Coordinates of C-alpha atoms and ligand atoms in Angstrom, one line a residue:
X1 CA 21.1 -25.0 -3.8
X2 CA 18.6 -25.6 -6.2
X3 CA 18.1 -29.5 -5.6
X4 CA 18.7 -28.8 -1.6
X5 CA 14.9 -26.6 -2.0
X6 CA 13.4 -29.4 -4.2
X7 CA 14.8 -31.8 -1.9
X8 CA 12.8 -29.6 1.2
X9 CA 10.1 -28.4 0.1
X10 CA 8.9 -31.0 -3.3
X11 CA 9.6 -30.4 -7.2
X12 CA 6.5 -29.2 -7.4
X13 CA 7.2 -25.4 -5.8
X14 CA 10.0 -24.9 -7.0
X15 CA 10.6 -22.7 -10.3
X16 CA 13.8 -22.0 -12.3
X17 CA 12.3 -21.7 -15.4
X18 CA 13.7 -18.9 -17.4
X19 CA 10.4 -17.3 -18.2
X20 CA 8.9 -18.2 -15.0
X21 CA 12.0 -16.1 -12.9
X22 CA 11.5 -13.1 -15.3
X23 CA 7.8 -13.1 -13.9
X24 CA 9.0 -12.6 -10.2
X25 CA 12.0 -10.5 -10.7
X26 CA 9.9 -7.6 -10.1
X27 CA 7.0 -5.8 -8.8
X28 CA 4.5 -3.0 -9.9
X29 CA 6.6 -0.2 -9.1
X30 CA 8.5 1.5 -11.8
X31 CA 12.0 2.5 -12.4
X32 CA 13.8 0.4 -9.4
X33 CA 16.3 -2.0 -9.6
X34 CA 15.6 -5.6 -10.5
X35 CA 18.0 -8.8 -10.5
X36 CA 17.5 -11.9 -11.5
X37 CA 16.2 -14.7 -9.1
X38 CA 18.3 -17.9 -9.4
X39 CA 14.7 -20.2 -7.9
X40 CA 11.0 -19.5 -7.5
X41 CA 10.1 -21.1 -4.3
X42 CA 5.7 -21.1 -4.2
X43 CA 5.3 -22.4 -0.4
X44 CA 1.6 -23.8 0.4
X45 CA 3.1 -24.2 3.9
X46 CA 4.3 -22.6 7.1
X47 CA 6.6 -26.3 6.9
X48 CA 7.5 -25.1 3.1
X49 CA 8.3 -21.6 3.8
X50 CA 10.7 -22.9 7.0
X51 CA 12.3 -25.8 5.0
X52 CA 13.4 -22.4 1.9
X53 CA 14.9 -20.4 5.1
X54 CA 17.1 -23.1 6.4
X55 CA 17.9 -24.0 3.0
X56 CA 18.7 -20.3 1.8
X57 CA 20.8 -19.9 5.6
X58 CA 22.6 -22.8 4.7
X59 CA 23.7 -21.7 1.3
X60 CA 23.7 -17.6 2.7
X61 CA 21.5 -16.9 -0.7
X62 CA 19.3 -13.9 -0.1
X63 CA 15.5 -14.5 0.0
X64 CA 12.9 -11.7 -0.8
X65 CA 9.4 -12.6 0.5
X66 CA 6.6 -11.9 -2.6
X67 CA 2.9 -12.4 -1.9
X68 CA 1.2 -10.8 -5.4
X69 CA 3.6 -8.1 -6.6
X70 CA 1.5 -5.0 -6.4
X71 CA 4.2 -3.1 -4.4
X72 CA 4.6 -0.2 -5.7
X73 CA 8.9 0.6 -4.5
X74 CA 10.7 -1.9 -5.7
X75 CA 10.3 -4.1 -2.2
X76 CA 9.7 -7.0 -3.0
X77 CA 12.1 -6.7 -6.3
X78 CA 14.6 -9.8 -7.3
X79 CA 18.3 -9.9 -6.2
X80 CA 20.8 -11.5 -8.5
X81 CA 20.8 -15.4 -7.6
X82 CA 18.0 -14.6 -4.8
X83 CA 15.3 -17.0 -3.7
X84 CA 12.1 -15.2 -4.5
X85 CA 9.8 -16.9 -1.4
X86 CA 6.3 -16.5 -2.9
X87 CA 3.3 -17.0 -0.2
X88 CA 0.6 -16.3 -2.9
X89 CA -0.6 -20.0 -2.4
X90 CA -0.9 -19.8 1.4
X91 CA -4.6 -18.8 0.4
X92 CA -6.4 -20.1 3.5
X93 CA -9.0 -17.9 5.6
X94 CA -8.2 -20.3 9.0
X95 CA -10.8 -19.2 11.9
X96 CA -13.4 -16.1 12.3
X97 CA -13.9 -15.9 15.5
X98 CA -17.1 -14.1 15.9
X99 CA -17.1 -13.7 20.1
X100 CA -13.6 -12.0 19.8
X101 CA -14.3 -10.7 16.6
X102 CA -11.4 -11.8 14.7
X103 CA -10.3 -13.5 12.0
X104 CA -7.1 -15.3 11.2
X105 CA -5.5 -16.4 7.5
X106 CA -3.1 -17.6 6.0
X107 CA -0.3 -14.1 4.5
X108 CA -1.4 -15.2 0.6
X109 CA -5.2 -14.7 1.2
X110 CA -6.1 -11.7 -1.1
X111 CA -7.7 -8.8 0.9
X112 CA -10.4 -8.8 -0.6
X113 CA -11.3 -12.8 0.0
X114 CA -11.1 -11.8 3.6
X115 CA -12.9 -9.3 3.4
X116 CA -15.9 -11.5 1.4
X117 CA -15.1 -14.5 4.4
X118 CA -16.1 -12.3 7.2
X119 CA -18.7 -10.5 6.0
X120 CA -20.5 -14.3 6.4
X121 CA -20.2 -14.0 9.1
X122 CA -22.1 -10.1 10.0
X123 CA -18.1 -8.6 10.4
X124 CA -16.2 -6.1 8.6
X125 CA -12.7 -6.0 7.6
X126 CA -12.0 -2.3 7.6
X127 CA -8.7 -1.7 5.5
X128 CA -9.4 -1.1 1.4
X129 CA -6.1 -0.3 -0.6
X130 CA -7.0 -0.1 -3.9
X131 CA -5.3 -3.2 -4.5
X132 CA -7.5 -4.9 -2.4
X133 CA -8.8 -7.6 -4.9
X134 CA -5.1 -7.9 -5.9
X135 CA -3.0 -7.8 -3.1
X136 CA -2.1 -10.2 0.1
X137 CA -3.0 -9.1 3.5
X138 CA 1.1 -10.6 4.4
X139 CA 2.0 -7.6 1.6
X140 CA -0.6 -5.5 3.3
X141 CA 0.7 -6.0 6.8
X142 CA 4.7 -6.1 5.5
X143 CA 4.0 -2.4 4.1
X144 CA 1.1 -1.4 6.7
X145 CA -1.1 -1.1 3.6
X146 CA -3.3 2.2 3.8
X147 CA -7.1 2.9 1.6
X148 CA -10.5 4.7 1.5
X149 CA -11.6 3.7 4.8
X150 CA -8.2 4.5 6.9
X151 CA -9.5 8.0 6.9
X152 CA -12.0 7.2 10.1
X153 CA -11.0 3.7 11.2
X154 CA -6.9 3.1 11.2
X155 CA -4.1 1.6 8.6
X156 CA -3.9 -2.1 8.5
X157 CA -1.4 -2.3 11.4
X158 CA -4.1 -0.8 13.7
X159 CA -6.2 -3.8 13.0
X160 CA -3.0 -6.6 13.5
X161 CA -3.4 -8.4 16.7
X162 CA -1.0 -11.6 15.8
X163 CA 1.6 -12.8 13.7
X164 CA 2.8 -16.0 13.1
X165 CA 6.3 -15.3 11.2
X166 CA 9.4 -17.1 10.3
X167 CA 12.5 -15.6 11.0
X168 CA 15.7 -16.3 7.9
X169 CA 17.0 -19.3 10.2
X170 CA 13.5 -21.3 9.9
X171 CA 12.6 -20.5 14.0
X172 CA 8.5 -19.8 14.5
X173 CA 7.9 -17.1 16.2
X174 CA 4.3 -15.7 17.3
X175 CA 3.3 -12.6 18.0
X176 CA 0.6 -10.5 20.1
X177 CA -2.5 -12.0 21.2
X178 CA -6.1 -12.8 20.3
X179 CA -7.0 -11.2 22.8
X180 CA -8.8 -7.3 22.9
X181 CA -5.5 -6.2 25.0
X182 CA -2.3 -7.5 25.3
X183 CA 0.9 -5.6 26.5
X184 CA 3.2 -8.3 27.2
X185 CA 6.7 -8.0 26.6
X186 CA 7.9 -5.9 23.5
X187 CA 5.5 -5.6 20.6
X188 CA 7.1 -7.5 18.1
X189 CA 3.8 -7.5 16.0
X190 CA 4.0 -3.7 15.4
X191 CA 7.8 -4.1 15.0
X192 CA 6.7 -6.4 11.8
X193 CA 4.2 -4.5 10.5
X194 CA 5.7 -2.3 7.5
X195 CA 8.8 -4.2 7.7
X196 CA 9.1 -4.9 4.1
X197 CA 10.5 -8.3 4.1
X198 CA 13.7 -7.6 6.1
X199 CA 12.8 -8.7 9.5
X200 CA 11.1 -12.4 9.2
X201 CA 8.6 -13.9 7.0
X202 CA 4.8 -13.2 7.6
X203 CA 3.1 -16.9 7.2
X204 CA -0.1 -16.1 9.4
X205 CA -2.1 -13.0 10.4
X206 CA -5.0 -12.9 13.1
X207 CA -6.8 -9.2 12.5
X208 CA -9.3 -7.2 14.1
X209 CA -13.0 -7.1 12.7
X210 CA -15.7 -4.8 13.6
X211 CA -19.5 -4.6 12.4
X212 CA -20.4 -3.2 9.5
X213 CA -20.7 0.5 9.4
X214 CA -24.3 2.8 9.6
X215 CA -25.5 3.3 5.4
X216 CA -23.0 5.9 4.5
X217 CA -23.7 9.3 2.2
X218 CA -21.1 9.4 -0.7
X219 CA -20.5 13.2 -2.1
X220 CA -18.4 13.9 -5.0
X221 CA -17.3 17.4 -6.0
X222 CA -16.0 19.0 -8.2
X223 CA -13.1 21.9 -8.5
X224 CA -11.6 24.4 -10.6
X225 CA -8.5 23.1 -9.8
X226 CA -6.6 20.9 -7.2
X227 CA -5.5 23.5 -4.7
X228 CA -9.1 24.6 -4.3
X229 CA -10.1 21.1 -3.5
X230 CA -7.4 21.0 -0.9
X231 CA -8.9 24.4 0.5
X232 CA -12.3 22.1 1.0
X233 CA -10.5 19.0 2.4
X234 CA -9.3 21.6 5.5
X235 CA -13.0 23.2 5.2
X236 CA -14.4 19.1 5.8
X237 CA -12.1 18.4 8.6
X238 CA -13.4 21.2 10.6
X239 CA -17.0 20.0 10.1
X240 CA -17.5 16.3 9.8
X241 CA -16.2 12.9 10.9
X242 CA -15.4 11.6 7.0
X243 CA -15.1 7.6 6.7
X244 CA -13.8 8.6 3.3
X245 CA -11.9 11.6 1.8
X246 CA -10.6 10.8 -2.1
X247 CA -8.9 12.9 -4.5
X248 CA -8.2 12.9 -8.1
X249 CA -6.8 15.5 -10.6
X250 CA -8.1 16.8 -14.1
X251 CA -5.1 14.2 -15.7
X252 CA -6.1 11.2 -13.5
X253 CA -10.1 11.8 -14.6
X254 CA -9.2 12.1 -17.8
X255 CA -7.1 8.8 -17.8
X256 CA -10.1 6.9 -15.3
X257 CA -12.6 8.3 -18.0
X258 CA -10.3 6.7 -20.9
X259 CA -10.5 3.1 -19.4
X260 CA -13.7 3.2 -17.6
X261 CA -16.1 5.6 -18.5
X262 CA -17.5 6.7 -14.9
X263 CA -19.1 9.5 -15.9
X264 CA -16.7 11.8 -14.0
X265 CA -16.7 15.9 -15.0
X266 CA -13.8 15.6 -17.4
X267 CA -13.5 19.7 -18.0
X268 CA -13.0 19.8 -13.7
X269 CA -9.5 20.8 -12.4
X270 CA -10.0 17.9 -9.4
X271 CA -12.6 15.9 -7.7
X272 CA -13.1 15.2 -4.4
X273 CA -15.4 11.7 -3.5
X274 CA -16.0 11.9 0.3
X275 CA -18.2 9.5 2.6
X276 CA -19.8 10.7 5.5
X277 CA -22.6 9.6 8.4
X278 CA -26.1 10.5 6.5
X279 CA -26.7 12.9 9.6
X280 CA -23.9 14.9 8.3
X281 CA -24.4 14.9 4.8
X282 CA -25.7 18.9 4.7
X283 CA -22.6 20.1 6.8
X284 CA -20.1 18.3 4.1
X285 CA -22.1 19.8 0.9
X286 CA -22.4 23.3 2.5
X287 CA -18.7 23.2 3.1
X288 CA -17.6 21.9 0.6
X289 CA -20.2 25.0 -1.8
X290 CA -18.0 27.4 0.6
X291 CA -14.9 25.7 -0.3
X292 CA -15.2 27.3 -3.6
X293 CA -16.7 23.5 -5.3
X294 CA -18.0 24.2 -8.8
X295 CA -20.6 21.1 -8.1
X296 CA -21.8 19.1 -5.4
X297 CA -23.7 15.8 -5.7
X298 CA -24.9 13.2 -2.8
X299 CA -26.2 10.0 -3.0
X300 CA -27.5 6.9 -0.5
X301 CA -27.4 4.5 -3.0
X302 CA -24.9 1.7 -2.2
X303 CA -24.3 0.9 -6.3
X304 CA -23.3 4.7 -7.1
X305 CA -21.2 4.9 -4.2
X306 CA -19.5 1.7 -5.0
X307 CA -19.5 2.8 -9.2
X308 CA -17.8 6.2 -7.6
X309 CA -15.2 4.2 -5.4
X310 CA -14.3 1.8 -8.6
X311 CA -13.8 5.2 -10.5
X312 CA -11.0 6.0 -7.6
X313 CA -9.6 2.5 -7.5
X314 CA -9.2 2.7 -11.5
X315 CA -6.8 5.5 -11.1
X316 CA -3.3 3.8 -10.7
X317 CA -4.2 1.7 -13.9
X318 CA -5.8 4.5 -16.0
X319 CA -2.7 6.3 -15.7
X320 CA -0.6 3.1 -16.4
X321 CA -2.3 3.1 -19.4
X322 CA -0.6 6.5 -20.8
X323 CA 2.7 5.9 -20.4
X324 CA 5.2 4.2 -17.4
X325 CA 3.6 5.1 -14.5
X326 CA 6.2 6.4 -11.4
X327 CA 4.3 6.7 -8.1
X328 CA 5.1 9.1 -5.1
X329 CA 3.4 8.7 -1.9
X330 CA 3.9 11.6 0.0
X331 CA 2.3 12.5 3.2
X332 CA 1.9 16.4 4.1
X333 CA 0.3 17.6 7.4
X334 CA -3.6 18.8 6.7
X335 CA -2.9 21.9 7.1
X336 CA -0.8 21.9 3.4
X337 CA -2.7 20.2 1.5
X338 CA -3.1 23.2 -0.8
X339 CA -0.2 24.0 -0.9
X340 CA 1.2 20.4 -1.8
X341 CA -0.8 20.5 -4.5
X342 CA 0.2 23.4 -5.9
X343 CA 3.7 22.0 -5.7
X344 CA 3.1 19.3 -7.8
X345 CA 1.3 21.5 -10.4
X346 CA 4.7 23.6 -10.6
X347 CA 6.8 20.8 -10.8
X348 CA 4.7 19.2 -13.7
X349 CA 5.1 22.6 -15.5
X350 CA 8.2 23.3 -15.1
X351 CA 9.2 20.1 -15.7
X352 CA 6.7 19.8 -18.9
X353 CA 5.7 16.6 -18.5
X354 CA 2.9 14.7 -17.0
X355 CA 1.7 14.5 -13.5
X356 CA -1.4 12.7 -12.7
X357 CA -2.0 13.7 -8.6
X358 CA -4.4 11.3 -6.7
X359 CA -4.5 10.2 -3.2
X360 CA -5.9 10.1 0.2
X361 CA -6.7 13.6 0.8
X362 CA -8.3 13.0 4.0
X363 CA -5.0 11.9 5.5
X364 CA -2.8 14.1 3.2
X365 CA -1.7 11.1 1.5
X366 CA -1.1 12.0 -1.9
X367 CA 0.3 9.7 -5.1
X368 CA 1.2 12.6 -7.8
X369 CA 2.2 9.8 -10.5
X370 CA 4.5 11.3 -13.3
X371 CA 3.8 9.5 -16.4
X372 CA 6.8 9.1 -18.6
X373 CA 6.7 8.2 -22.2
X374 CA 9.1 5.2 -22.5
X375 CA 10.4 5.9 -26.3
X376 CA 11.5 9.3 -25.0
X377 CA 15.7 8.8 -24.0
X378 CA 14.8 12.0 -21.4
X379 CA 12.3 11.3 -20.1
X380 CA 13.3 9.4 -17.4
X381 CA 16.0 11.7 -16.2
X382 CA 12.7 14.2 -16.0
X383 CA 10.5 12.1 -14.4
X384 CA 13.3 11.4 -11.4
X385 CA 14.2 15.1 -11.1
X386 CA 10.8 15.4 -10.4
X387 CA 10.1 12.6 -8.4
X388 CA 13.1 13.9 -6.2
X389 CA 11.5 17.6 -6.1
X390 CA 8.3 16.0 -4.9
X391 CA 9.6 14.2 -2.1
X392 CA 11.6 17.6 -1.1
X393 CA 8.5 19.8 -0.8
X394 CA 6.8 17.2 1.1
X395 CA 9.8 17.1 3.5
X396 CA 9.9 21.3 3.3
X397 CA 6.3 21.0 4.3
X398 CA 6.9 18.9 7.6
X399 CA 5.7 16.1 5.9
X400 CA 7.2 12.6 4.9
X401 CA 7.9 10.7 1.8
X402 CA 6.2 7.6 1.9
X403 CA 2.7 6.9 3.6
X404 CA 1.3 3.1 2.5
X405 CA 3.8 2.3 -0.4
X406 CA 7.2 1.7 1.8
X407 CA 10.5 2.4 1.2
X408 CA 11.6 -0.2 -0.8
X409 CA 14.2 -0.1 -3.1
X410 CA 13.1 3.0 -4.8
X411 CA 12.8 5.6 -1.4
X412 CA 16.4 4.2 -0.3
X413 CA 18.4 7.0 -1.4
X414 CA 16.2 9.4 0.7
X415 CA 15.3 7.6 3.7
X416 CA 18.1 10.2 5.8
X417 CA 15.7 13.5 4.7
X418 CA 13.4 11.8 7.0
X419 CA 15.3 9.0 9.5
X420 CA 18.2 10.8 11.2
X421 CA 21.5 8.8 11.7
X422 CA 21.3 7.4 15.2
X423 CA 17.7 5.7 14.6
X424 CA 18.8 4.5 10.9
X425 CA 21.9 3.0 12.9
X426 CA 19.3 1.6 15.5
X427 CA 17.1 -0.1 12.9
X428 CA 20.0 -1.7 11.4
X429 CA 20.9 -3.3 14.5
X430 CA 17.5 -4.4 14.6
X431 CA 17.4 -6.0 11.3
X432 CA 20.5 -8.2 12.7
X433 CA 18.6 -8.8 15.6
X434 CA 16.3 -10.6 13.6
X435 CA 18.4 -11.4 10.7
X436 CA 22.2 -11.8 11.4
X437 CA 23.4 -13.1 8.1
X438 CA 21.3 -10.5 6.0
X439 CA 19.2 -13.1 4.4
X440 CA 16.0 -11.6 4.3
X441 CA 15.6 -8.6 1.1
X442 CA 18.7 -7.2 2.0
X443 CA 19.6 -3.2 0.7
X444 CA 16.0 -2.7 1.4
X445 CA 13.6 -0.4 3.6
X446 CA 16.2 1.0 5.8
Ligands
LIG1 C1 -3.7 -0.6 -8.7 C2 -3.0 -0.6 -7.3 C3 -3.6 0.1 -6.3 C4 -2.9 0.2 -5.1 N1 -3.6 0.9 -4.0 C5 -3.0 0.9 -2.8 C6 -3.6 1.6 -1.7 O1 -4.7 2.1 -1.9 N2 -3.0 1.6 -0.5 C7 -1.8 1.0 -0.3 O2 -1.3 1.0 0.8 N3 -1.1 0.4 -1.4 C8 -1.7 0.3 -2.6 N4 -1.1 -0.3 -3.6 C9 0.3 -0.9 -3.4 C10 0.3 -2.4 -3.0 O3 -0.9 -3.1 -3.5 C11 0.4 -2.6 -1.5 O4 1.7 -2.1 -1.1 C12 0.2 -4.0 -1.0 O5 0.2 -4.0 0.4 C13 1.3 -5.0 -1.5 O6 0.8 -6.3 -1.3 P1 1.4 -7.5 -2.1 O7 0.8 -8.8 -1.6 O8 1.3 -7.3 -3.6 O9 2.9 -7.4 -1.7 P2 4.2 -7.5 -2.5 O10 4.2 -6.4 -3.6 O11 4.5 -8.9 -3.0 O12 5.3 -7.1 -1.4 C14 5.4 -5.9 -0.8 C15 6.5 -5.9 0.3 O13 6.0 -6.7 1.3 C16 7.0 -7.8 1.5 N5 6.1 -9.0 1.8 C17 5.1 -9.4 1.1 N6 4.5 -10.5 1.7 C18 5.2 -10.7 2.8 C19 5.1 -11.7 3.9 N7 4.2 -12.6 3.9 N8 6.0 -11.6 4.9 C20 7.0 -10.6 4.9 N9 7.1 -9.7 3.9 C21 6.2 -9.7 2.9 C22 7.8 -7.9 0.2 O14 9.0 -8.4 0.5 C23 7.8 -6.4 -0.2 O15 8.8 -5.8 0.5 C24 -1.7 -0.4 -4.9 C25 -1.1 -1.1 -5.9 C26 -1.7 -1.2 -7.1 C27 -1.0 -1.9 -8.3

C-alpha cells in the first residue's frame, strides 16, 4: 500500500517514519483511544488528496482526515494501520471576493491567516475558537468550530456557503453556491459541516465575510462564585445584544494567571469578560452590579480588550499545564446556567479532584475541564466518573453533551442519551451513502 501512495501522490508526502507516525497518531484531546497509523500522507493537492482515497479504496485501509490536531475528542485520532490524510499543507487563501463578500481557501489554511487575508481587504471573518491561530478552517468546518464572537454572529457552519470535498472513492463533489442564496437540491454543505471526517474529505471552503464590526466596549466582572456569574449571564440576556459573553472559574484564573500573568482577580470565585455595542455599555455594568458582581470594569481600548480576550484564549493551556487536561463541552439551555455550574462545583467536590469550568457562557457552552494528575493510578477512573456525571446533568438539564468539540471518539459511548435510535440508524445509512466501504474515520461521530 505503502509504495501504491508514493507511487500517486510523490515520496515526498508520504511519511512512515516511526517517530513521524507517533506525531499523527493523536490529537489534543485526552484519554481517547489512539492506534498506530501504518503512512502519513501530507497532500498539497485536491489531485494528492484524490490519488490517497483511490489508493486507500483499493487496499480498503481506513483513512482519518487531520488538518492541525487541536481536536479536542479523539476525531481525528489514528486507527491501527490507517492512513492519516493530513491537509495542513493545503495552506492557500484562493479568492476574496469583495462584491459577494466571500472568500475561498484551501481546508489547511489556519483560521487565523484567513482571518489576517481578508481583513486586506476591509472584511471580517466572524468565527474565533480559541484555536484560531492553531487550527484549520477544514477542522473548523468538519467540527462546526464555535468561539467568542458566535454569541451575536453564528458558528462556523452559518458562514459555509461551498465545499469542494472528496468523497473515500476519489469523486469531486461541490457543494452550495457563491451565491447570497441558494436552495437547490439537498444541502449537502450543512450535511458536511460537523461531520468529523466520516462523510468525505474537506479540500476547499468558500465562507461568508461581513464588515468589520462598530468599536466594541469590553466589560469584565468579577464574582463570588460561578453560579452567581451565571445569575448575571441570564440578567445580560434580558438587557443587551452581547457580541461576547466569556466565562472562567477561580481554578482556570488561577492557572491563566500561572502562565500568563493577565492581571485577572485571583481571590474571585469566576469572571465574566463580555463585549457589547458602546451604546449599551451602562445597561450591561448595571446588570451585571444587580447580578450580585463583586466588580465591574469597562474599557474602549482595542489592546485591553484584545490583552482580556488572550487571558480567555490561554485557558485550555493554563490548565494543561497542571496536570492532563479532560475537556467537556456541554451545552445547557440559558435558563440553567446556574445551575450547571453548581453541578460541576458538586461533582468536583465530591469527587475531590480538580475542575477548572470555562466556556461560552453566552450560549451556555461550557468546558468544565477535570485536571488529573497523571502519576496518580486513580485518578483517571475519577476524572471519567466525573466526566460521565457532567454530561448526565447537562442531559437532566435539557441540554446536550457536546457543543463545538464533536463527538469523536471520546463522546461515542454517549451519543444515545442524546440521538435516539431511529435517527442514529438514519445517520448510519447516511455515512454509507457517502462512504460504502467505511473508509473514512470509521467508529467515529455517530
Ligand atoms: C487551545 C485550544 C482552544 C480551543 N478552542 C476552541 C474553541 O474556542 N471553539 C471550538 O470549537 N474548538 C476549540 N478547540 C478545539 C479545536 O481547535 C477545534 O475542534 C478545531 O476546529 C479543530 O481543527 P483542526 O484543524 O485542528 O482539526 P483536527 O483536530 O485535525 O480534526 C478535527 C476533526 O475534523 C476532521 N477533519 C479535519 N480536517 C478535515 C477536512 N479537511 N475534511 C474532513 N474532515 C476533517 C478530523 O478527521 C477530526 O474528526 C480548541 C482547541 C485547543 C487546543
Amino acid at each position: 500500500m505503502t509504495a501504491a501512495l508514493v507511487a500517486r501522490v510523490g515520496a515526498s508526502r508520504v511519511d512512515v517514519e516511526p517517530n513521524e507516525l507517533a506525531a499523527y497518531a493523536r490529537d489534543r484531546g485526552a484519554l481517547a483511544a489512539a492506534g498506530a497509523p501504518s503512512a502519513v500522507v501530507r497532500a498539497r493537492s485536491t489531485g494528492d488528496v484524490v490519488a490517497a482515497l483511490q489508493v486507500a479504496t483499493a487496499h480498503r485501509v481506513p483513512v482519518v482526515t487531520r488538518g492541525a490536531g487541536t481536536g479536542l475528542a479523539g476525531g481525528a485520532n489514528a486507527h491501527d494501520g490507517c492512513i492519516v490524510l493530513s491537509t495542513l499543507g493545503m495552506d492557500q487563501v484562493l479568492d476574496v471576493d469583495i462584491a459577494q463578500r466571500t472568500a475561498t481557501a484551501q481546508a489547511g489554511v489556519l483560521t487565523a491567516d484567513l482571518q489576517a487575508a481578508v481583513v486586506q481587504h476591509g472584511l471580517w471573518y466572524p468565527p474565533d475558537p480559541a484555536s484560531r491561530a492553531i487550527s484549520t478552517i477544514g477542522g473548523n468546518i468538519a467540527t462546526n468550530a464555535g468561539g467568542g464572537c458566535c454569541l451575536r454572529y453564528g458558528v462556523t457552519g452559518d458562514h459555509v456557503a461551498a465545499l469542494t470535498a472528496v468523497l473515500a472513492d476519489g469523486t469531486v463533489i461541490r457543494t452550495g453556491a457563491a451565491t447570497r442564496k441558494n436552495v437547490a437540491g439537498l444541502d449537502l454543505t450543512r450535511l458536511l459541516v460537523g461531520s468529523e471526517g466520516i462523510l468525505a474529505v474537506i479540500v476547499e471552503a468558500t465562507v461568508r465575510l461581513r464588515r468589520p464590526p462598530a468599536p466594541l466596549s469590553t466589560l469584565l466582572a468579577t464574582f463570588a462564585s460561578p453560579p452567581d456569574a451565571g445569575v448575571a449571564v441570564l440578567a445580560l440576556q434580558r438587557v443587551a445584544d452581547l457580541s461576547l459573553l466569556e466565562l472562567m472559574d477561580r481554578t482556570t484564573i488561577g492557572a491563566v494567571e500561572r502562565l500568563a500573568g493577565a492581571g485577572l482577580d485571583t481571590t474571585a470565585g469566576a469572571v465574566l469578560i463580555a463585549q457589547a455595542d458602546v451604546a449599551e455599555t451602562a445597561r450591561c455594568v448595571a446588570a451585571m452590579e444587580g447580578a450580585g458582581a463583586t466588580a465591574v470594569t469597562s474599557t474602549s481600548d482595542p489592546v485591553e480588550a484584545e490583552a482580556l480576550l488572550d487571558a480567555r484564549r490561554y485557558a485550555l493551556p493554563a490548565l494543561e499545564r497542571l496536570g492532563v487536561a479532560l475537556l467537556d463541552d456541554v451545552v445547557v439551555p440559558i435558563l440553567a446556567i446556574p445551575e450547571m455550574l453548581a453541578r460541576i462545583e458538586e461533582v468536583a467536590a465530591r469527587h475531590r479532584i480538580v475542575i477548572g469550568a470555562f466556556g461560552h457562557a453566552g450560549d451556555g457552552n461550557l468546558h468544565p475541564t477535570i485536571v488529573l494528575d497523571p502519576g496518580d493510578p486513580r485518578a483517571e477512573a475519577k476524572a471519567k466518573a466525573a466526566f460521565r456525571e457532567i454530561l448526565a446533568a447537562a442531559v437532566g438539564l435539557r441540554g446536550t453533551i457536546t457543543g463545538e468539540h464533536g463527538i469523536g471518539l471520546l463522546k461515542r459511548p454517549h451519543l444515545d442519551a442524546v440521538i435516539g435510535a431511529p435517527e442514529r440508524a438514519l445517520m448510519a445509512r447516511i455515512k454509507d451513502a457517502f462512504d460504502p466501504l467505511g473508509i473514512l474515520n470509521p467508529g467515529k461521530a455517530i
